[in-house]
Coordinates of C-alpha atoms and ligand atoms in Angstrom, one line a residue:
M18 CA 21.1 16.4 -29.1
N19 CA 23.8 13.8 -29.3
R20 CA 24.2 11.9 -32.5
E21 CA 23.2 8.4 -31.3
K22 CA 20.0 9.8 -29.7
H23 CA 19.2 11.7 -32.9
R24 CA 19.6 8.6 -35.0
K25 CA 17.4 6.6 -32.7
S26 CA 14.7 9.3 -32.8
L27 CA 14.7 9.1 -36.6
E28 CA 14.2 5.4 -36.7
K29 CA 10.5 4.8 -36.7
G30 CA 9.2 2.4 -34.1
Y31 CA 12.7 2.0 -32.5
Y32 CA 11.4 2.0 -28.9
K33 CA 8.7 -0.5 -29.7
T34 CA 11.3 -3.2 -30.2
H35 CA 14.1 -1.9 -28.0
A36 CA 13.9 -1.3 -24.3
C37 CA 14.2 2.4 -23.4
K38 CA 17.4 2.6 -21.3
E39 CA 17.7 6.4 -21.3
S40 CA 17.2 8.7 -18.4
F41 CA 15.1 11.8 -18.9
T42 CA 14.2 14.9 -17.0
C43 CA 10.5 15.1 -16.2
A44 CA 8.9 17.9 -18.2
F45 CA 6.4 18.6 -15.4
C46 CA 8.2 18.3 -12.0
G47 CA 11.9 18.4 -13.2
R48 CA 13.0 15.2 -11.6
L49 CA 15.6 13.1 -13.2
V50 CA 13.9 9.8 -14.2
V51 CA 16.2 6.8 -14.6
P52 CA 15.1 3.5 -16.2
Q53 CA 16.1 1.4 -13.1
G54 CA 13.4 0.3 -10.7
A55 CA 10.4 0.6 -13.0
G56 CA 9.9 -3.2 -13.3
T57 CA 9.1 -2.6 -17.0
E58 CA 11.2 -2.0 -20.1
H59 CA 9.1 1.0 -21.2
R60 CA 8.9 3.6 -18.5
N61 CA 6.8 6.3 -20.1
H62 CA 5.9 8.5 -17.2
C63 CA 7.6 10.1 -14.2
P64 CA 7.3 7.9 -11.1
N65 CA 7.1 11.0 -8.9
C66 CA 4.3 13.1 -10.5
L67 CA 3.1 10.5 -13.0
H68 CA 3.1 13.0 -15.8
S69 CA 4.2 12.0 -19.3
V70 CA 5.0 13.7 -22.6
H71 CA 3.0 13.1 -25.8
V72 CA 5.5 11.4 -28.1
D73 CA 3.7 8.2 -29.0
H74 CA 0.7 7.3 -31.2
E75 CA 1.0 3.7 -30.0
A76 CA 3.0 2.9 -26.8
G77 CA 6.7 3.1 -27.6
D78 CA 6.5 4.2 -31.3
R79 CA 7.7 7.8 -30.7
E80 CA 5.8 8.9 -33.8
A81 CA 3.7 11.7 -32.4
D82 CA 5.0 15.3 -33.0
C83 CA 2.8 16.9 -30.4
G84 CA 5.2 17.0 -27.4
G85 CA 2.5 18.3 -25.1
I86 CA 2.6 17.4 -21.4
M87 CA 0.3 14.4 -20.6
E88 CA -1.5 14.7 -17.3
P89 CA -2.5 11.6 -15.3
V90 CA -6.3 12.0 -15.1
A91 CA -7.6 8.6 -14.1
V92 CA -6.7 5.1 -12.9
W93 CA -8.4 1.9 -14.2
V94 CA -8.0 -1.8 -13.4
R95 CA -6.9 -4.1 -16.1
K96 CA -7.9 -7.8 -16.3
G97 CA -6.0 -9.6 -13.5
G98 CA -6.1 -6.6 -11.2
E99 CA -3.2 -4.6 -12.6
W100 CA -3.6 -0.8 -12.4
A101 CA -3.1 1.4 -15.4
L102 CA -3.1 5.2 -15.8
I103 CA -5.1 7.3 -18.2
H104 CA -3.0 10.2 -19.5
R105 CA -4.6 13.2 -21.3
C106 CA -2.5 15.5 -23.4
K107 CA -2.8 19.1 -22.2
R108 CA -2.0 20.4 -25.7
C109 CA -4.2 18.2 -28.1
G110 CA -6.4 16.3 -25.7
K111 CA -5.4 12.8 -26.7
L112 CA -6.1 10.1 -24.1
S113 CA -3.8 7.1 -23.7
S114 CA -3.6 4.2 -21.2
N115 CA -0.3 3.2 -19.7
R116 CA 0.7 0.5 -17.3
I117 CA 1.9 1.7 -13.9
A118 CA 5.5 1.0 -12.9
A119 CA 6.7 -0.7 -9.8
D120 CA 8.1 2.5 -8.3
D121 CA 5.3 4.9 -9.2
N122 CA 4.3 7.2 -6.3
P123 CA 1.5 5.2 -4.5
M124 CA 0.0 8.3 -2.8
K125 CA -0.2 10.0 -6.1
L126 CA -1.9 7.0 -7.7
L127 CA -4.4 6.8 -4.8
S128 CA -5.2 10.4 -5.0
I129 CA -6.1 10.1 -8.7
A130 CA -8.1 7.0 -8.0
V131 CA -10.3 8.6 -5.3
K132 CA -10.7 11.9 -7.0
P133 CA -14.2 11.0 -8.4
L134 CA -15.3 9.8 -5.0
A135 CA -14.2 13.1 -3.4
A136 CA -16.4 15.1 -5.9
P137 CA -19.4 12.9 -6.7
P138 CA -21.9 14.4 -9.3
F139 CA -24.8 13.5 -6.9
P140 CA -25.4 14.2 -3.2
L141 CA -23.7 11.5 -1.1
E142 CA -26.5 11.7 1.6
H143 CA -28.8 10.1 -1.0
I144 CA -26.8 6.9 -1.1
G145 CA -28.2 5.7 2.2
G146 CA -31.7 5.9 0.8
L147 CA -30.7 4.3 -2.5
T148 CA -29.1 1.3 -0.7
K149 CA -32.2 0.9 1.4
L150 CA -34.3 0.9 -1.8
L151 CA -32.1 -1.8 -3.3
N152 CA -32.3 -3.9 -0.2
D153 CA -36.1 -3.6 -0.1
E154 CA -36.3 -4.7 -3.7
T155 CA -34.2 -7.8 -3.2
T156 CA -36.1 -8.9 -0.1
L157 CA -39.5 -8.6 -1.8
Ligands
LIG1 ZN1 7.5 14.4 -12.7
LIG2 ZN1 -0.7 15.9 -27.7

C-alpha cells in the first residue's frame, strides 16, 4: 500500500468530506473502476457488475473492518424517482442503500429490478381473478 493511501485510510471519515478520486479493481468481476463518468463524487460500487465491498458503516466513512463482498440484491425508488441499490454483505449480512451512478450497467439494474416479478411467491394465473374481484368491488 502506498504511503498516501495508507494515511488516508487511517483518517476516520476522510471519504465523507473528500471526493474519492481513486481507481480500484472490482473485487467481484475484476474490472478497473475509474472515478470518471459516475456523475457522483462517491462511486461505491462497480458500474459493470454493481457489486461493492463492505468498507463503510455510513456511506463514505470507511470505518467498517468487514471487507466482505456486497452483492446488489434489490432496487428501490427514492423520492423524486431516483433509483438506489440495496447491497447485502456476503460475509456479515449487512444491508445498505446506495445511489446508482450515471454509468451503471442499465441491463444489470433492470435484471435486479424485475427479479421478484420473475419469481413471484404466488401463482401469476390468479392475478386475473384478483383484478376482476377488485373491479367488481369498485363498481358495486
Ligand atoms: Zn465488478
Ligand atoms: Zn460485511
